[in-house]
Amino acid sequence: MNSSKSYETAKMEGMESLKLNCFSLLQNGFLPARYTSDGININPALFIENLPEDAQSLAIILEDPDVPHGNFCHWVAWNLPLTHHIKEKENRGIFGINDFCNHGYNGPHPFSTTHRYHFKVYALDCMLNIPVSSTKWELKQAMKNHIVGFGVVTVKYQKHLLHKNGSSIAPKQNVSEELKTLLNEKNNTCVSIILPLNDVSTDQRAGKLHL
């Protein structure tokens, strides 16, 4: 049984549909705090299937569509080597400028309500030659006519509440008995799918399942 969250986009005209897996998701599709501004703020690992034969590089855009003024970009990257595994704390490729005006990954940071986050992965038939100061808009323009595959993982995150002493309270998550059993069967190799433990490495836990 594969308990990881698996998503596949509807096919885009003329493109292959990439299948993405994120072992970091909780049962109900929430992203653990580890990958957000409430945690250590690193990107989760993604696993990619159905890469087209003519693909030469990958690009990533992470967006929040639930902000009042439209999509907010948390991560923009390109020229990642062709791989089936985007690692935690990924440092390959070139990172552009996100909407925080930072280079690199800035995780979810909703002020109150639950927000959705789209991890969009593009397979390209070339390497791109654009400045490191590029935003998602320059990246999208440069990718035109070069996208041979596309996939998206949509996750959710709700900002943690705080105790009076300042410690964090995670939103309540329901863990089914079936998944608890799976944890025992897998000797806790899947623990980061279920529990938002900040000291758990997804790469370490998921490696035995997918690599």
GROMACS .gro file of C-alpha atoms in nm:
model
  211
    1MET     CA    1   0.000   0.000   0.000
    2ASN     CA    2   0.131   0.346  -0.090
    3SER     CA    3   0.004   0.605   0.157
    4SER     CA    4   0.190   0.902   0.004
    5LYS     CA    5  -0.012   1.181  -0.147
    6SER     CA    6  -0.002   1.143  -0.524
    7TYR     CA    7  -0.126   1.401  -0.771
    8GLU     CA    8  -0.133   1.425  -1.149
    9THR     CA    9  -0.241   1.727  -1.349
   10ALA     CA   10  -0.483   1.715  -1.635
   11LYS     CA   11  -0.284   1.693  -1.956
   12MET     CA   12  -0.190   2.027  -2.108
   13GLU     CA   13  -0.203   2.043  -2.484
   14GLY     CA   14   0.120   1.914  -2.638
   15MET     CA   15   0.275   1.827  -2.302
   16GLU     CA   16   0.331   1.520  -2.090
   17SER     CA   17   0.157   1.514  -1.752
   18LEU     CA   18   0.414   1.473  -1.475
   19LYS     CA   19   0.313   1.265  -1.173
   20LEU     CA   20   0.430   1.419  -0.846
   21ASN     CA   21   0.451   1.260  -0.501
   22CYS     CA   22   0.507   1.448  -0.177
   23PHE     CA   23   0.585   1.218   0.117
   24SER     CA   24   0.576   1.517   0.354
   25LEU     CA   25   0.199   1.563   0.351
   26LEU     CA   26  -0.024   1.481   0.642
   27GLN     CA   27  -0.326   1.259   0.585
   28ASN     CA   28  -0.556   1.554   0.512
   29GLY     CA   29  -0.319   1.729   0.272
   30PHE     CA   30  -0.162   1.973   0.519
   31LEU     CA   31   0.207   2.057   0.500
   32PRO     CA   32   0.399   2.008   0.828
   33ALA     CA   33   0.530   2.325   0.995
   34ARG     CA   34   0.887   2.210   0.921
   35TYR     CA   35   0.849   2.349   0.568
   36THR     CA   36   0.696   2.684   0.668
   37SER     CA   37   0.782   3.008   0.846
   38ASP     CA   38   0.664   2.841   1.168
   39GLY     CA   39   0.940   2.578   1.131
   40ILE     CA   40   1.284   2.573   0.972
   41ASN     CA   41   1.148   2.702   0.641
   42ILE     CA   42   1.298   2.453   0.395
   43ASN     CA   43   1.132   2.309   0.086
   44PRO     CA   44   0.977   1.962   0.109
   45ALA     CA   45   1.102   1.678  -0.106
   46LEU     CA   46   0.914   1.605  -0.428
   47PHE     CA   47   0.928   1.289  -0.637
   48ILE     CA   48   0.864   1.309  -1.010
   49GLU     CA   49   0.752   1.040  -1.253
   50ASN     CA   50   0.673   1.038  -1.626
   51LEU     CA   51   0.959   1.268  -1.725
   52PRO     CA   52   0.957   1.314  -2.105
   53GLU     CA   53   1.251   1.174  -2.301
   54ASP     CA   54   1.330   1.513  -2.452
   55ALA     CA   55   1.339   1.695  -2.116
   56GLN     CA   56   1.674   1.851  -2.025
   57SER     CA   57   1.600   2.055  -1.712
   58LEU     CA   58   1.332   2.135  -1.452
   59ALA     CA   59   1.180   2.458  -1.326
   60ILE     CA   60   0.965   2.515  -1.016
   61ILE     CA   61   0.717   2.784  -0.915
   62LEU     CA   62   0.545   2.777  -0.573
   63GLU     CA   63   0.239   3.000  -0.545
   64ASP     CA   64  -0.030   3.085  -0.289
   65PRO     CA   65  -0.357   3.159  -0.475
   66ASP     CA   66  -0.548   3.259  -0.159
   67VAL     CA   67  -0.397   3.602  -0.094
   68PRO     CA   68  -0.630   3.898  -0.162
   69HIS     CA   69  -0.429   4.043  -0.451
   70GLY     CA   70  -0.378   3.723  -0.654
   71ASN     CA   71  -0.110   3.453  -0.667
   72PHE     CA   72   0.181   3.514  -0.431
   73CYS     CA   73   0.510   3.350  -0.533
   74HIS     CA   74   0.711   3.174  -0.260
   75TRP     CA   75   0.973   3.001  -0.476
   76VAL     CA   76   1.099   3.031  -0.831
   77ALA     CA   77   1.379   2.809  -0.963
   78TRP     CA   78   1.510   2.689  -1.297
   79ASN     CA   79   1.792   2.490  -1.457
   80LEU     CA   80   1.752   2.215  -1.200
   81PRO     CA   81   1.913   1.899  -1.338
   82LEU     CA   82   1.675   1.638  -1.472
   83THR     CA   83   1.592   1.428  -1.168
   84HIS     CA   84   1.315   1.219  -1.014
   85HIS     CA   85   1.388   1.365  -0.670
   86ILE     CA   86   1.371   1.730  -0.565
   87LYS     CA   87   1.550   1.715  -0.231
   88GLU     CA   88   1.467   1.882   0.097
   89LYS     CA   89   1.660   2.208   0.120
   90GLU     CA   90   1.726   2.184  -0.254
   91ASN     CA   91   2.029   2.386  -0.367
   92ARG     CA   92   2.069   2.275  -0.729
   93GLY     CA   93   1.973   2.498  -1.017
   94ILE     CA   94   1.923   2.876  -1.012
   95PHE     CA   95   1.688   3.049  -0.770
   96GLY     CA   96   1.520   3.371  -0.882
   97ILE     CA   97   1.339   3.642  -0.687
   98ASN     CA   98   1.016   3.545  -0.511
   99ASP     CA   99   0.744   3.785  -0.397
  100PHE     CA  100   0.922   3.830  -0.062
  101CYS     CA  101   1.199   3.988  -0.274
  102ASN     CA  102   1.429   3.703  -0.170
  103HIS     CA  103   1.634   3.450  -0.361
  104GLY     CA  104   1.529   3.094  -0.283
  105TYR     CA  105   1.247   2.925  -0.095
  106ASN     CA  106   1.020   3.102   0.154
  107GLY     CA  107   0.761   2.863   0.295
  108PRO     CA  108   0.393   2.919   0.369
  109HIS     CA  109   0.317   3.216   0.593
  110PRO     CA  110  -0.062   3.274   0.606
  111PHE     CA  111  -0.177   3.532   0.860
  112SER     CA  112  -0.492   3.353   0.971
  113THR     CA  113  -0.704   3.128   0.750
  114THR     CA  114  -0.596   2.808   0.577
  115HIS     CA  115  -0.425   2.873   0.243
  116ARG     CA  116  -0.351   2.646  -0.052
  117TYR     CA  117  -0.004   2.625  -0.207
  118HIS     CA  118   0.067   2.502  -0.560
  119PHE     CA  119   0.406   2.339  -0.622
  120LYS     CA  120   0.431   2.360  -1.001
  121VAL     CA  121   0.703   2.160  -1.176
  122TYR     CA  122   0.791   2.216  -1.541
  123ALA     CA  123   1.004   1.986  -1.757
  124LEU     CA  124   1.188   2.188  -2.021
  125ASP     CA  125   1.365   2.085  -2.340
  126CYS     CA  126   1.660   2.320  -2.274
  127MET     CA  127   1.858   2.507  -2.011
  128LEU     CA  128   1.752   2.870  -1.967
  129ASN     CA  129   1.976   3.174  -1.994
  130ILE     CA  130   1.805   3.437  -1.781
  131PRO     CA  131   1.941   3.660  -1.500
  132VAL     CA  132   1.934   3.543  -1.138
  133SER     CA  133   1.724   3.854  -1.070
  134SER     CA  134   1.438   3.706  -1.272
  135THR     CA  135   1.093   3.668  -1.115
  136LYS     CA  136   0.825   3.414  -1.201
  137TRP     CA  137   0.711   3.643  -1.481
  138GLU     CA  138   1.048   3.641  -1.656
  139LEU     CA  139   1.072   3.267  -1.601
  140LYS     CA  140   0.729   3.206  -1.753
  141GLN     CA  141   0.821   3.416  -2.054
  142ALA     CA  142   1.151   3.231  -2.100
  143MET     CA  143   0.980   2.890  -2.070
  144LYS     CA  144   0.736   2.958  -2.354
  145ASN     CA  145   0.773   2.701  -2.633
  146HIS     CA  146   1.011   2.494  -2.416
  147ILE     CA  147   0.768   2.317  -2.175
  148VAL     CA  148   0.743   1.945  -2.254
  149GLY     CA  149   0.593   1.833  -1.922
  150PHE     CA  150   0.402   1.985  -1.632
  151GLY     CA  151   0.274   1.869  -1.292
  152VAL     CA  152   0.142   2.028  -0.973
  153VAL     CA  153   0.103   1.930  -0.607
  154THR     CA  154  -0.150   2.136  -0.410
  155VAL     CA  155  -0.102   2.142  -0.033
  156LYS     CA  156  -0.263   2.335   0.251
  157TYR     CA  157  -0.128   2.513   0.556
  158GLN     CA  158  -0.287   2.688   0.854
  159LYS     CA  159  -0.071   2.913   1.068
  160HIS     CA  160  -0.002   2.774   1.413
  161LEU     CA  161  -0.158   2.931   1.720
  162LEU     CA  162   0.059   3.037   2.011
  163HIS     CA  163   0.044   2.955   2.380
  164LYS     CA  164   0.077   3.247   2.618
  165ASN     CA  165   0.435   3.131   2.677
  166GLY     CA  166   0.509   3.170   2.304
  167SER     CA  167   0.527   2.802   2.213
  168SER     CA  168   0.352   2.683   1.898
  169ILE     CA  169   0.025   2.487   1.885
  170ALA     CA  170  -0.018   2.291   1.564
  171PRO     CA  171  -0.366   2.271   1.407
  172LYS     CA  172  -0.534   1.945   1.504
  173GLN     CA  173  -0.477   1.661   1.258
  174ASN     CA  174  -0.664   1.331   1.241
  175VAL     CA  175  -0.450   1.022   1.203
  176SER     CA  176  -0.637   0.711   1.093
  177GLU     CA  177  -0.580   0.372   1.253
  178GLU     CA  178  -0.487   0.239   0.910
  179LEU     CA  179  -0.198   0.484   0.877
  180LYS     CA  180  -0.090   0.423   1.236
  181THR     CA  181  -0.064   0.054   1.142
  182LEU     CA  182   0.138   0.148   0.835
  183LEU     CA  183   0.385   0.337   1.053
  184ASN     CA  184   0.441   0.024   1.261
  185GLU     CA  185   0.478  -0.193   0.950
  186LYS     CA  186   0.731   0.046   0.797
  187ASN     CA  187   0.928   0.092   1.120
  188ASN     CA  188   0.838   0.462   1.115
  189THR     CA  189   0.995   0.524   0.772
  190CYS     CA  190   0.677   0.713   0.677
  191VAL     CA  191   0.651   0.921   0.992
  192SER     CA  192   0.680   1.258   0.813
  193ILE     CA  193   0.367   1.181   0.612
  194ILE     CA  194   0.164   1.179   0.929
  195LEU     CA  195   0.324   1.383   1.203
  196PRO     CA  196   0.452   1.743   1.183
  197LEU     CA  197   0.778   1.669   1.366
  198ASN     CA  198   1.031   1.944   1.302
  199ASP     CA  199   1.326   1.710   1.358
  200VAL     CA  200   1.225   1.454   1.095
  201SER     CA  201   1.400   1.457   0.757
  202THR     CA  202   1.168   1.364   0.470
  203ASP     CA  203   1.464   1.259   0.256
  204GLN     CA  204   1.575   1.015   0.526
  205ARG     CA  205   1.224   0.877   0.587
  206ALA     CA  206   1.105   0.862   0.228
  207GLY     CA  207   1.428   0.727   0.082
  208LYS     CA  208   1.350   0.366   0.170
  209LEU     CA  209   1.011   0.395   0.003
  210HIS     CA  210   1.089   0.555  -0.330
  211LEU     CA  211   1.456   0.599  -0.421
   0.00000   0.00000   0.00000
